[in-house]
mmCIF file of C-alpha atoms in Angstrom:
data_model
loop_
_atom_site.group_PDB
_atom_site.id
_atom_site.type_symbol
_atom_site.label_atom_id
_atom_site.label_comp_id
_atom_site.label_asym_id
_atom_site.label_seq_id
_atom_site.Cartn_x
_atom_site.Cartn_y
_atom_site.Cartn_z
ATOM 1 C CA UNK S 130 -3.109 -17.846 39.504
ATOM 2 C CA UNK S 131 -5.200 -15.379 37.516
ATOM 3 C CA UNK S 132 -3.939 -12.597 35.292
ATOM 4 C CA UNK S 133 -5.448 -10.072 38.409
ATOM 5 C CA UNK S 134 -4.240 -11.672 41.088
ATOM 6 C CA UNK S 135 -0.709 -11.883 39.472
ATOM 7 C CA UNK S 136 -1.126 -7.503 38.797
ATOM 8 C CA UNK S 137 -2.286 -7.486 41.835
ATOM 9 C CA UNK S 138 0.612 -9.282 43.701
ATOM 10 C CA UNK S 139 3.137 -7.535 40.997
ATOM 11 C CA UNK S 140 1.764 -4.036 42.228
ATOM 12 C CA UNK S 141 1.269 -4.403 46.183
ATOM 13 C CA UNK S 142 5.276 -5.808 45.716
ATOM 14 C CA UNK S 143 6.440 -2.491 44.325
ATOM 15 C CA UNK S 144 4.250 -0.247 46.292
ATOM 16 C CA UNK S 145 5.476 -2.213 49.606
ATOM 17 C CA UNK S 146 8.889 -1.298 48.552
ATOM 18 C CA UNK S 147 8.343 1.947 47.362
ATOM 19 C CA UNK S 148 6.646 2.597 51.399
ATOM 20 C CA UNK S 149 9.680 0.630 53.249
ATOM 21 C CA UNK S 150 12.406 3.274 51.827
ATOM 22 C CA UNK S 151 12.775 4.348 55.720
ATOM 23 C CA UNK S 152 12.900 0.649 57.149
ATOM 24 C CA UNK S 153 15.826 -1.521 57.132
ATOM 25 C CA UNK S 154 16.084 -4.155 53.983
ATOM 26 C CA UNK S 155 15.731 -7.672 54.766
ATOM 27 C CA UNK S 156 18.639 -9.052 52.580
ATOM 28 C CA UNK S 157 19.106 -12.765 52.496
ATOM 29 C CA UNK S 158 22.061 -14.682 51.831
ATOM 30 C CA UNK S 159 21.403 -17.025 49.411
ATOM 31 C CA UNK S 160 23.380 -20.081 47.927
ATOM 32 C CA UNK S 161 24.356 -23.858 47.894
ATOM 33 C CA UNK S 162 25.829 -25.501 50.966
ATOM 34 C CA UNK S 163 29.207 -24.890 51.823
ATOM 35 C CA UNK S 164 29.804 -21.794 49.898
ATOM 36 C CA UNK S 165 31.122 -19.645 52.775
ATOM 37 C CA UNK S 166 27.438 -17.904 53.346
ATOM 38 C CA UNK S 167 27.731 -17.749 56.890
ATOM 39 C CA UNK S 168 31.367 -17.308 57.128
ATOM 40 C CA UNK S 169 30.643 -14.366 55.149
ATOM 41 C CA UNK S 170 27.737 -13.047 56.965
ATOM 42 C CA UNK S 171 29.417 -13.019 60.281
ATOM 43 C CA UNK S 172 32.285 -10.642 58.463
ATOM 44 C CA UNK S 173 29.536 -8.246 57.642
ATOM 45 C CA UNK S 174 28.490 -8.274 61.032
ATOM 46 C CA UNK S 175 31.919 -8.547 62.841
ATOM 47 C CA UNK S 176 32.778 -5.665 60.247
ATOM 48 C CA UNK S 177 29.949 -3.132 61.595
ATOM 49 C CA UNK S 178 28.390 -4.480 64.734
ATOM 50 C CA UNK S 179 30.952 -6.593 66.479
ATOM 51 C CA UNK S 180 28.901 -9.223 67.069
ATOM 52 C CA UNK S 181 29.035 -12.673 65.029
ATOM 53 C CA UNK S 182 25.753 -14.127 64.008
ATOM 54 C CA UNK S 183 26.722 -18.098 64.061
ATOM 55 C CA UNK S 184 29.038 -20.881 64.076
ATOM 56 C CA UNK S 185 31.073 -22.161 60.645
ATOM 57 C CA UNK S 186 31.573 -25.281 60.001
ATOM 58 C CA UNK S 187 33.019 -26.792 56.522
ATOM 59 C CA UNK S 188 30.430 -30.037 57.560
ATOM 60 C CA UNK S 189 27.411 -29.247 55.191
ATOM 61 C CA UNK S 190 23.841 -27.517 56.452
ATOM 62 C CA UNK S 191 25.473 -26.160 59.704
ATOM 63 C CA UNK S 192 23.444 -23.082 59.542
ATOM 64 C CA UNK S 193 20.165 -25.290 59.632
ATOM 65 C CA UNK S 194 17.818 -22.380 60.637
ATOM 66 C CA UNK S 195 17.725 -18.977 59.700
ATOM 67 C CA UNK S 196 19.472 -16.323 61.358
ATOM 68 C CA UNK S 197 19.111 -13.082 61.185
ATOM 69 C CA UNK S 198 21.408 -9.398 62.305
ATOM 70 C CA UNK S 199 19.640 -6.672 62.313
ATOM 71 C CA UNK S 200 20.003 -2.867 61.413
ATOM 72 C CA UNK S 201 23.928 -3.202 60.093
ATOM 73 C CA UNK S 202 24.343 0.273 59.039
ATOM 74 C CA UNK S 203 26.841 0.017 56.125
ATOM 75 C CA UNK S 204 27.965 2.882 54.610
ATOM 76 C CA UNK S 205 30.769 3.029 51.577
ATOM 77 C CA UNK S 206 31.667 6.042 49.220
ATOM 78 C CA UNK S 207 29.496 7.876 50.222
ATOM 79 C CA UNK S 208 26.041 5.672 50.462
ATOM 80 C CA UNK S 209 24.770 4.585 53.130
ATOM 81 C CA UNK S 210 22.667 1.419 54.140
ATOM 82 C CA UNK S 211 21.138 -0.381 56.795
ATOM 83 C CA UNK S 212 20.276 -3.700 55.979
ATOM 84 C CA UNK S 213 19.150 -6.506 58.093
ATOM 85 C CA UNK S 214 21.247 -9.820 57.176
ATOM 86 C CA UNK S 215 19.019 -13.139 57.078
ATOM 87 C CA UNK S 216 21.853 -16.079 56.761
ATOM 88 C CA UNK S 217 19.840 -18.945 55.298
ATOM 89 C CA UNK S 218 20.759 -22.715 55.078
ATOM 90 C CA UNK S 219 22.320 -23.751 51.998
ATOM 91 C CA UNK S 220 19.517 -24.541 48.901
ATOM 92 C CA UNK S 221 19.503 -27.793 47.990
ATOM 93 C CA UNK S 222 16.657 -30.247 46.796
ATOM 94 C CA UNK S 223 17.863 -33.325 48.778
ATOM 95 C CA UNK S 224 19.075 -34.400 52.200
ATOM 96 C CA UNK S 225 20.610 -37.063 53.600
ATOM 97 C CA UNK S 226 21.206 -38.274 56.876
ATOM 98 C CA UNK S 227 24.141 -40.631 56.270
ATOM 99 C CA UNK S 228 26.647 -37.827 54.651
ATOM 100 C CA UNK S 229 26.402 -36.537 58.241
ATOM 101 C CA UNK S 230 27.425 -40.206 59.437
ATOM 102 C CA UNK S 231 30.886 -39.210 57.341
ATOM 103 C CA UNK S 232 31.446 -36.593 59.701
ATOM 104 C CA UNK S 233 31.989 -38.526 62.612
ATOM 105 C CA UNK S 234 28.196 -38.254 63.753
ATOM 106 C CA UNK S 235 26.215 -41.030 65.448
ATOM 107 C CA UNK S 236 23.006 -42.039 63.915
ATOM 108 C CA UNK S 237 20.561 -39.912 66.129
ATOM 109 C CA UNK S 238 22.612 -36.925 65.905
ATOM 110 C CA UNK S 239 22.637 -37.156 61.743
ATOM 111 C CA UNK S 240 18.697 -38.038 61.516
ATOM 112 C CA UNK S 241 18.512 -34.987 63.676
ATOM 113 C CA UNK S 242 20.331 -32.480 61.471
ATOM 114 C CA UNK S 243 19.185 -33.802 58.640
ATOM 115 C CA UNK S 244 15.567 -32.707 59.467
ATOM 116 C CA UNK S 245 16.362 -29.694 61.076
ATOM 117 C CA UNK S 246 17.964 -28.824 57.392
ATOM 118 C CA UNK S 247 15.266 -29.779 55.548
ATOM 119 C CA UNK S 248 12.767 -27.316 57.393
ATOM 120 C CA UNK S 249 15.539 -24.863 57.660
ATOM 121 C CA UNK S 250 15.774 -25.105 53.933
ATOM 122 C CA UNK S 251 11.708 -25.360 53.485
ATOM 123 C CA UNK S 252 11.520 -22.097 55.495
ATOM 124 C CA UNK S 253 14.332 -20.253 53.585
ATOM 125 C CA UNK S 254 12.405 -20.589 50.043
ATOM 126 C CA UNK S 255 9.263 -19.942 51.990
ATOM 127 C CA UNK S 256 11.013 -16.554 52.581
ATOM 128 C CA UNK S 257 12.553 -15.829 48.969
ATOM 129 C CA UNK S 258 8.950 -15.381 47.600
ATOM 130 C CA UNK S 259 7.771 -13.093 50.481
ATOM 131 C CA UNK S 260 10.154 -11.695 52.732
ATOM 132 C CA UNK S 261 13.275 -10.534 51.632
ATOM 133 C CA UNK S 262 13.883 -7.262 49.977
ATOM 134 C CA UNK S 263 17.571 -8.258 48.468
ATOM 135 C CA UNK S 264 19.639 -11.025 48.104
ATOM 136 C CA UNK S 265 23.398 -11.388 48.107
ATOM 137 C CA UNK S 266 24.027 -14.820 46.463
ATOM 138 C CA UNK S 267 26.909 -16.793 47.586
ATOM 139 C CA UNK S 268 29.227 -19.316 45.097
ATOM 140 C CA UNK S 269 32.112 -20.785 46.029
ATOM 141 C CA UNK S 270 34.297 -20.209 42.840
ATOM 142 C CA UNK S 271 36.090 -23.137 43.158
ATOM 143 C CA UNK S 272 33.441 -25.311 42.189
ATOM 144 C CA UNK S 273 31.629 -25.293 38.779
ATOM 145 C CA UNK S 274 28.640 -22.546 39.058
ATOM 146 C CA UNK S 275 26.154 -24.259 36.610
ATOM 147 C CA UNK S 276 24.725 -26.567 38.836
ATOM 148 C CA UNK S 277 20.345 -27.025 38.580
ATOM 149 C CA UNK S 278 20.366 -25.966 42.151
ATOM 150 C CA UNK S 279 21.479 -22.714 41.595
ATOM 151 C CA UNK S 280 20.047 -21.912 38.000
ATOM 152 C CA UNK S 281 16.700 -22.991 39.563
ATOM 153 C CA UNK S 282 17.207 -20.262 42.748
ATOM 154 C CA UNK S 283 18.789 -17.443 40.469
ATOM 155 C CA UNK S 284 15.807 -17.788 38.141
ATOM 156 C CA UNK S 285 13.207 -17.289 41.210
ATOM 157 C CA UNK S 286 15.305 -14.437 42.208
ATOM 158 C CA UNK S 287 14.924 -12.889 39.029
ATOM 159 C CA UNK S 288 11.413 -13.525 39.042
ATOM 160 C CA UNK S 289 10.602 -11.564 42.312
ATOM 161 C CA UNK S 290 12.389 -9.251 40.415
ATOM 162 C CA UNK S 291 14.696 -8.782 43.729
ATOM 163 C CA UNK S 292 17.761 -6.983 43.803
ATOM 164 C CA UNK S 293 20.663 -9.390 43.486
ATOM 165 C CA UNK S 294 24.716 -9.499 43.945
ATOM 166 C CA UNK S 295 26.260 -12.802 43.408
ATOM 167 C CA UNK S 296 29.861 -13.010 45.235
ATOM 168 C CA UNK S 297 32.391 -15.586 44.169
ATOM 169 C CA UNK S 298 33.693 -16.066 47.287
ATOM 170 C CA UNK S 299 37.334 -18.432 48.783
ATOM 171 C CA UNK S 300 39.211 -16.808 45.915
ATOM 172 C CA UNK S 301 42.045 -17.074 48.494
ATOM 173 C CA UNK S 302 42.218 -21.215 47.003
ATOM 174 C CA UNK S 303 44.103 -21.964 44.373
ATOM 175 C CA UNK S 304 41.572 -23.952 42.629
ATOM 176 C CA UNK S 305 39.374 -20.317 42.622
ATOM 177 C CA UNK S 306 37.960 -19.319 38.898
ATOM 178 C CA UNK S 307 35.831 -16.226 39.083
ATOM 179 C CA UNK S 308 35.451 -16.268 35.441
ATOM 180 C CA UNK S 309 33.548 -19.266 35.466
ATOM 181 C CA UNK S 310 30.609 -17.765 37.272
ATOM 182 C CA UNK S 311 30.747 -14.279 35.642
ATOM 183 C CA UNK S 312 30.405 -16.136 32.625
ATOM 184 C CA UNK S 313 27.792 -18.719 33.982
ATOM 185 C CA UNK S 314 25.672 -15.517 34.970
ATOM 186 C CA UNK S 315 26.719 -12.350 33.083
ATOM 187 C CA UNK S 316 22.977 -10.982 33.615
ATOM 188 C CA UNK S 317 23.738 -10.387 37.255
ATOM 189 C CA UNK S 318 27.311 -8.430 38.551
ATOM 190 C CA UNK S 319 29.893 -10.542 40.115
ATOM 191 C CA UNK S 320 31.885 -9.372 43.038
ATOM 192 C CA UNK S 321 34.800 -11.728 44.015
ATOM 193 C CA UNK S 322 36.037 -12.165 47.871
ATOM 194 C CA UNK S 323 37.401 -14.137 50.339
ATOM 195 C CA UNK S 324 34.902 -13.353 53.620
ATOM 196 C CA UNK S 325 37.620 -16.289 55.059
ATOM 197 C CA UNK S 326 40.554 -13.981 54.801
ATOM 198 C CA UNK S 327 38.599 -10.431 54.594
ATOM 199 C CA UNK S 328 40.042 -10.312 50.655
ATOM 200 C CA UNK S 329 38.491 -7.797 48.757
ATOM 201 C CA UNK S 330 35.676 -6.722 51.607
ATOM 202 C CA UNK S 331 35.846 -2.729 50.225
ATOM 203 C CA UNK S 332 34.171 -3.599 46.968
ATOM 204 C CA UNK S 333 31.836 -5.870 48.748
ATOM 205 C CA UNK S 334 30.829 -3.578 50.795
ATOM 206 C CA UNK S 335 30.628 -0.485 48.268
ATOM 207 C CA UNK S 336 28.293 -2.998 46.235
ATOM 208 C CA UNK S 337 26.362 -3.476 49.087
ATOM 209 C CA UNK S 338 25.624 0.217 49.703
ATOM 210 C CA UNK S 339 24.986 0.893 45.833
ATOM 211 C CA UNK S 340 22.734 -2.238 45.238
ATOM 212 C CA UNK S 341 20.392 -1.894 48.137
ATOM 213 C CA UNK S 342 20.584 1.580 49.421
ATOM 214 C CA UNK B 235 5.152 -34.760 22.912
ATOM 215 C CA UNK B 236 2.974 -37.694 23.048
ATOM 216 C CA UNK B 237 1.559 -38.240 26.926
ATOM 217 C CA UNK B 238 3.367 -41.647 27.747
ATOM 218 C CA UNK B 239 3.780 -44.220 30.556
ATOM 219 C CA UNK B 240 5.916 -46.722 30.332
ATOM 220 C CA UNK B 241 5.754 -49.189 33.415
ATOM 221 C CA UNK B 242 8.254 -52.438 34.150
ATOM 222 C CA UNK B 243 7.805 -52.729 37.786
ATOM 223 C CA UNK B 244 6.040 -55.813 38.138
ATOM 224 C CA UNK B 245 10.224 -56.950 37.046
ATOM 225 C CA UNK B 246 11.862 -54.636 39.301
ATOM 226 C CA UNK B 247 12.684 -52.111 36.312
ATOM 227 C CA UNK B 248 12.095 -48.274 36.133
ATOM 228 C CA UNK B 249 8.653 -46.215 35.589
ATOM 229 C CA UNK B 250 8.899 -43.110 33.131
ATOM 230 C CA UNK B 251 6.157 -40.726 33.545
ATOM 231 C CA UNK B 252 5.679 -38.448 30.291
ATOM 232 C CA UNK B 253 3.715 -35.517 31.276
ATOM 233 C CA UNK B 254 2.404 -33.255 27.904
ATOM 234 C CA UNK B 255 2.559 -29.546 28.452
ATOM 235 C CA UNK B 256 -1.484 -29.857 28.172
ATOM 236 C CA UNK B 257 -2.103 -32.294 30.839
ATOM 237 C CA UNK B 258 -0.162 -30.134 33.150
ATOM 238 C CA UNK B 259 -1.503 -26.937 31.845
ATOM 239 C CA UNK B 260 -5.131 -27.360 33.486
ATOM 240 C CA UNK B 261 -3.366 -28.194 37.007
ATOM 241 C CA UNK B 262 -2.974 -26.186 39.715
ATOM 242 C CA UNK B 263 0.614 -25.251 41.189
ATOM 243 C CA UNK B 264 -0.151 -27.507 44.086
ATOM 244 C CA UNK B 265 -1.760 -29.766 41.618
ATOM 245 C CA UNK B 266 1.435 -29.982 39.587
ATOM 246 C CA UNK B 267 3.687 -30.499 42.484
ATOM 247 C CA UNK B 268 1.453 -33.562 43.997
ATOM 248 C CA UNK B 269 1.913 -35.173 41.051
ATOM 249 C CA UNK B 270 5.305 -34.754 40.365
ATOM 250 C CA UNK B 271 6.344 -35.785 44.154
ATOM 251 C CA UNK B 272 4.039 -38.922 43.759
ATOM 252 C CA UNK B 273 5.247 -40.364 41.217
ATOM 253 C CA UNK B 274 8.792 -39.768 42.349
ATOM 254 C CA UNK B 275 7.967 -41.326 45.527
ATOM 255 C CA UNK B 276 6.807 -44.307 44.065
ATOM 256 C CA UNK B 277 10.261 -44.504 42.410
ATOM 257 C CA UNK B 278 9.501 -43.309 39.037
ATOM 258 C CA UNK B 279 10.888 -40.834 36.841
ATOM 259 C CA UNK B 280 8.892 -37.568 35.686
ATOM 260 C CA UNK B 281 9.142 -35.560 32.199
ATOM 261 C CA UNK B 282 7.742 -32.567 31.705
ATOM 262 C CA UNK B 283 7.194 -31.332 28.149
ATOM 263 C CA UNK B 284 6.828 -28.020 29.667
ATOM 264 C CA UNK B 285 8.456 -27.084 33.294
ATOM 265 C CA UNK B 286 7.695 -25.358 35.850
ATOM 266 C CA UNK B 287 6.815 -21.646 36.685
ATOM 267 C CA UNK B 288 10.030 -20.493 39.391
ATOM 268 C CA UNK B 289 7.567 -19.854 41.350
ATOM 269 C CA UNK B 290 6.773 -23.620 41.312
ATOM 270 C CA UNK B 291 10.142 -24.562 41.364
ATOM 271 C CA UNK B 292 10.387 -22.749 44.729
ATOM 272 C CA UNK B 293 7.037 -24.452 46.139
ATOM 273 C CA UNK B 294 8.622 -27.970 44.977
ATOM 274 C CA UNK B 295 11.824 -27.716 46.455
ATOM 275 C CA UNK B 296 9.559 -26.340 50.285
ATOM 276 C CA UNK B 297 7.349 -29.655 49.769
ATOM 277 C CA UNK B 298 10.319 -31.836 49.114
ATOM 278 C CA UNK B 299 12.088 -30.392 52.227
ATOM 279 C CA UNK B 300 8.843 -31.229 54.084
ATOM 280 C CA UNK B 301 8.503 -35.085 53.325
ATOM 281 C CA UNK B 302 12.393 -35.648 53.507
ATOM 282 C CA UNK B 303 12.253 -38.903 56.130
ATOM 283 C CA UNK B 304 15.166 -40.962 57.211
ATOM 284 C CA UNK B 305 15.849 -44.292 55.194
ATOM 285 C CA UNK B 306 12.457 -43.552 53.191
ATOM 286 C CA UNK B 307 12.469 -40.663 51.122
ATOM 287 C CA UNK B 308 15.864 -38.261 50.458
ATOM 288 C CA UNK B 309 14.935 -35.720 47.982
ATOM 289 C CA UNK B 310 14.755 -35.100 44.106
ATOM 290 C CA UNK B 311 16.919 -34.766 41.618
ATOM 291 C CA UNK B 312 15.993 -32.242 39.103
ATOM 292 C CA UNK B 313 17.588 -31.445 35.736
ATOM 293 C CA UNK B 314 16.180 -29.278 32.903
ATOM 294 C CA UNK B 315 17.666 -27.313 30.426
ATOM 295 C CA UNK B 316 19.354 -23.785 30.478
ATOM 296 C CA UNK B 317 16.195 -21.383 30.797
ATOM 297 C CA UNK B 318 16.233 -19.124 27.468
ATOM 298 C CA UNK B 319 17.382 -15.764 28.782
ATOM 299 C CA UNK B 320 15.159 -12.756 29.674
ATOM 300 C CA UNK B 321 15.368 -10.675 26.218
ATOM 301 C CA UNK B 322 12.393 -12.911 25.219
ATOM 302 C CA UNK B 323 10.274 -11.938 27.208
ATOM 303 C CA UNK B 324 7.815 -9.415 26.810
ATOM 304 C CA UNK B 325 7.587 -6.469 29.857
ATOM 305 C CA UNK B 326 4.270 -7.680 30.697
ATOM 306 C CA UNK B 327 6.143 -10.884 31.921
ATOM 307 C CA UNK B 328 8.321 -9.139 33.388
ATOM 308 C CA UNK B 329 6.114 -6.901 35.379
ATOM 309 C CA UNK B 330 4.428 -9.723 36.473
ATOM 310 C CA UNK B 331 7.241 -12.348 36.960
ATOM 311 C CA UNK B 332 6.174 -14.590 34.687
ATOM 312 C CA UNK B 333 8.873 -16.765 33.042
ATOM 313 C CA UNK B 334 8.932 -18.774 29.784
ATOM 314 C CA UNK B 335 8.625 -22.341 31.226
ATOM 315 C CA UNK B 336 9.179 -24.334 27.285
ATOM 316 C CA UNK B 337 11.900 -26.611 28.606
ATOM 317 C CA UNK B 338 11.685 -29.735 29.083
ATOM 318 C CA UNK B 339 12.418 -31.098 32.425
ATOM 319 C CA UNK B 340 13.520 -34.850 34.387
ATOM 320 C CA UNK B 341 12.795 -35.253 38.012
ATOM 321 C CA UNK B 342 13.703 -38.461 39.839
ATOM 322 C CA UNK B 343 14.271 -39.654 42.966
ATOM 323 C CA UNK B 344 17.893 -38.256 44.575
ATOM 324 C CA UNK B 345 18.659 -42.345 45.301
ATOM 325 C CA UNK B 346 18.307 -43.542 42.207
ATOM 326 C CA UNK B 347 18.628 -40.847 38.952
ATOM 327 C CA UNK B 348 22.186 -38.832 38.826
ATOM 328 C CA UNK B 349 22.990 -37.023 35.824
ATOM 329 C CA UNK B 350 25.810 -38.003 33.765
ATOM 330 C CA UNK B 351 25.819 -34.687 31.324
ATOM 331 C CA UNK B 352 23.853 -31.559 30.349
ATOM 332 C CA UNK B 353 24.185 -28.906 27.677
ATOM 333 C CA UNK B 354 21.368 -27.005 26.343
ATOM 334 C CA UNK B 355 20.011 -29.803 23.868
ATOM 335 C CA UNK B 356 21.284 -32.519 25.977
ATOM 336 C CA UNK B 357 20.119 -34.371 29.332
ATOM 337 C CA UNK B 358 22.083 -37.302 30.071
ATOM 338 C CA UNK B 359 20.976 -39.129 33.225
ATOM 339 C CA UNK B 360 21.942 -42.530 34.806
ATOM 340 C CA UNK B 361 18.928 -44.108 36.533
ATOM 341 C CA UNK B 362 19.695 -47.049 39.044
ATOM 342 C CA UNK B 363 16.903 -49.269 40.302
ATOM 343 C CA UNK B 364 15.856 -49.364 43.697
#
């Protein structure tokens, strides 16, 4: 891409945000498979809608499509947001239909999800570069942070130069480590929770209102 | 780095493709990502002397997702090392999203490369044959 057409794109980014102040923020949730995104997401919108916005499941990519809540007016210490939550399918670079066989799936049913994943996921980084204003990125902090996966996604984040929380969330486990991941990335602020349990949803929600108000 | 193929399939061995920073430097994104995602089709494994752009990291990962088929093709796996931090950049790069892409990075297919071990000088990777 040339060095106009990069100015350009930088400029028309910022002056788009600059004009949107008014409309509601597209903030995606962001993260590896199983990390609690959606578990999470339906909190946020249990918490301030009372609607849920879809099923959990601890069998991997069962948020396979997008899905999105819209104007979720959160408001904390006195700042106030409304944000419109896009739960994505968890980032990953490969699929396979047979871990689905492990979950008790016959072989149509796994082919099945396994392609509705992949577009799910082809769609989701389709979005990160040119429709979300925000992104809340999800680790589950018992597993080691530092995977390629998610250095590769938090370094396109930071490209887009997008507004980002990361939450280390099922600190309710034992095997939980939040240190790991504020140390894995200490550019970005950590906010630990469990959206399982509700632990800690104050601070995630005064984040919320302070990051992307 | 030299620009280097080293080939072994006629005996059911691996392929390492050896791309030098310049060869990939007159390429197109799309350009770079056919190339990389052909070769690892084929079965081999890719170096870069110089990675990707995040911006082309986030295009590779969409076109993997799209040619993902049952019992044919199940993905890459990608390692490279820890991206030097922002302080080196300049604000221009900033501004414009640019990142630093010196690193050197291994893609393979996801049946047949797992890593073993990384650090930041390190890339340890197992590669299986098909």
């Amino acid at each position: 891409m040339g060095l106009l057409t990069d100015l350009r794109d930088s400029i028309s980014r910022v002056v788009d945000r600059l004009f949107s102040e008014s409309e509601p923020k597209r903030i995606g949730i962001y993260g590896p498979p199983n990390a609690g995104k959606t578990t999470l997401a339906n909190r946020i919108a249990r918490d301030w809608t009372g609607d849920a916005i879809g099923p959990e499941s601890h069998i991997p990519h069962e948020t396979r499509r997008a899905r999105r809540k819209e104007n979720v007016e959160i408001e904390r210490n006195g700042k106030k947001v409304t944000i419109d939550i896009v739960d994505t399918p968890g980032v990953t670079t490969k699929v396979d239909y047979k871990e689905f066989l492990e979950h008790d799936m016959e072989k149509d049913d796994a082919v099945r999800r396994s392609r509705e994943a992949t577009e799910g996921v082809a769609e989701a980084m389709h979005w990160l570069r040119e429709d979300v204003d925000g992104v809340i990125y999800v680790l589950d902090s018992t597993k080691d942070p530092i995977s390629q996966v998610n250095t590769m996604l938090i370094g396109i984040i930071e490209s887009q130069d997008l507004p980002v929380l990361i939450f280390a969330n099922k600190i309710d486990l034992e095997e939980s480590n939040v240190e790991r991941i504020t140390n894995a990335y200490p550019q970005h602020e950590t906010v630990e929770l469990s959206a399982l349990e509700g632990e800690n949803m104050d601070e995630v929600y005064a984040k919320i209102a302070e990051y992307f108000a | 780095m030299p620009e280097a193929t080293a080939s072994d399939n006629g005996s059911g061995g691996v392929q390492i493709d050896l791309f030098s920073g310049n060869r990939m430097a007159n390429l197109t994104s799309m350009e770079k990502i056919r190339l990389i995602l052909d070769g690892v089709r084929d079965g081999n494994i890719v170096i870069l002397e110089e990675g990707l752009s995040p911006d082309e990291e986030s295009k590779l990962i969409e076109v993997t997702m799209a040619e993902i088929s049952p019992d044919e093709f199940n993905g890459i796996e990608i390692e490279t090392y820890p991206r030097s931090q922002t302080a080196d950049q300049s604000f221009l790069d900033r501004l414009m999203g640019r990142q630093s892409t010196q690193k050197l990075t291994v893609i393979g297919p996801a049946n047949q490369i797992q890593t073993l071990h990384k650090d930041e000088n390190l890339i340890s990777a197992l590669v299986s044959r098909k």
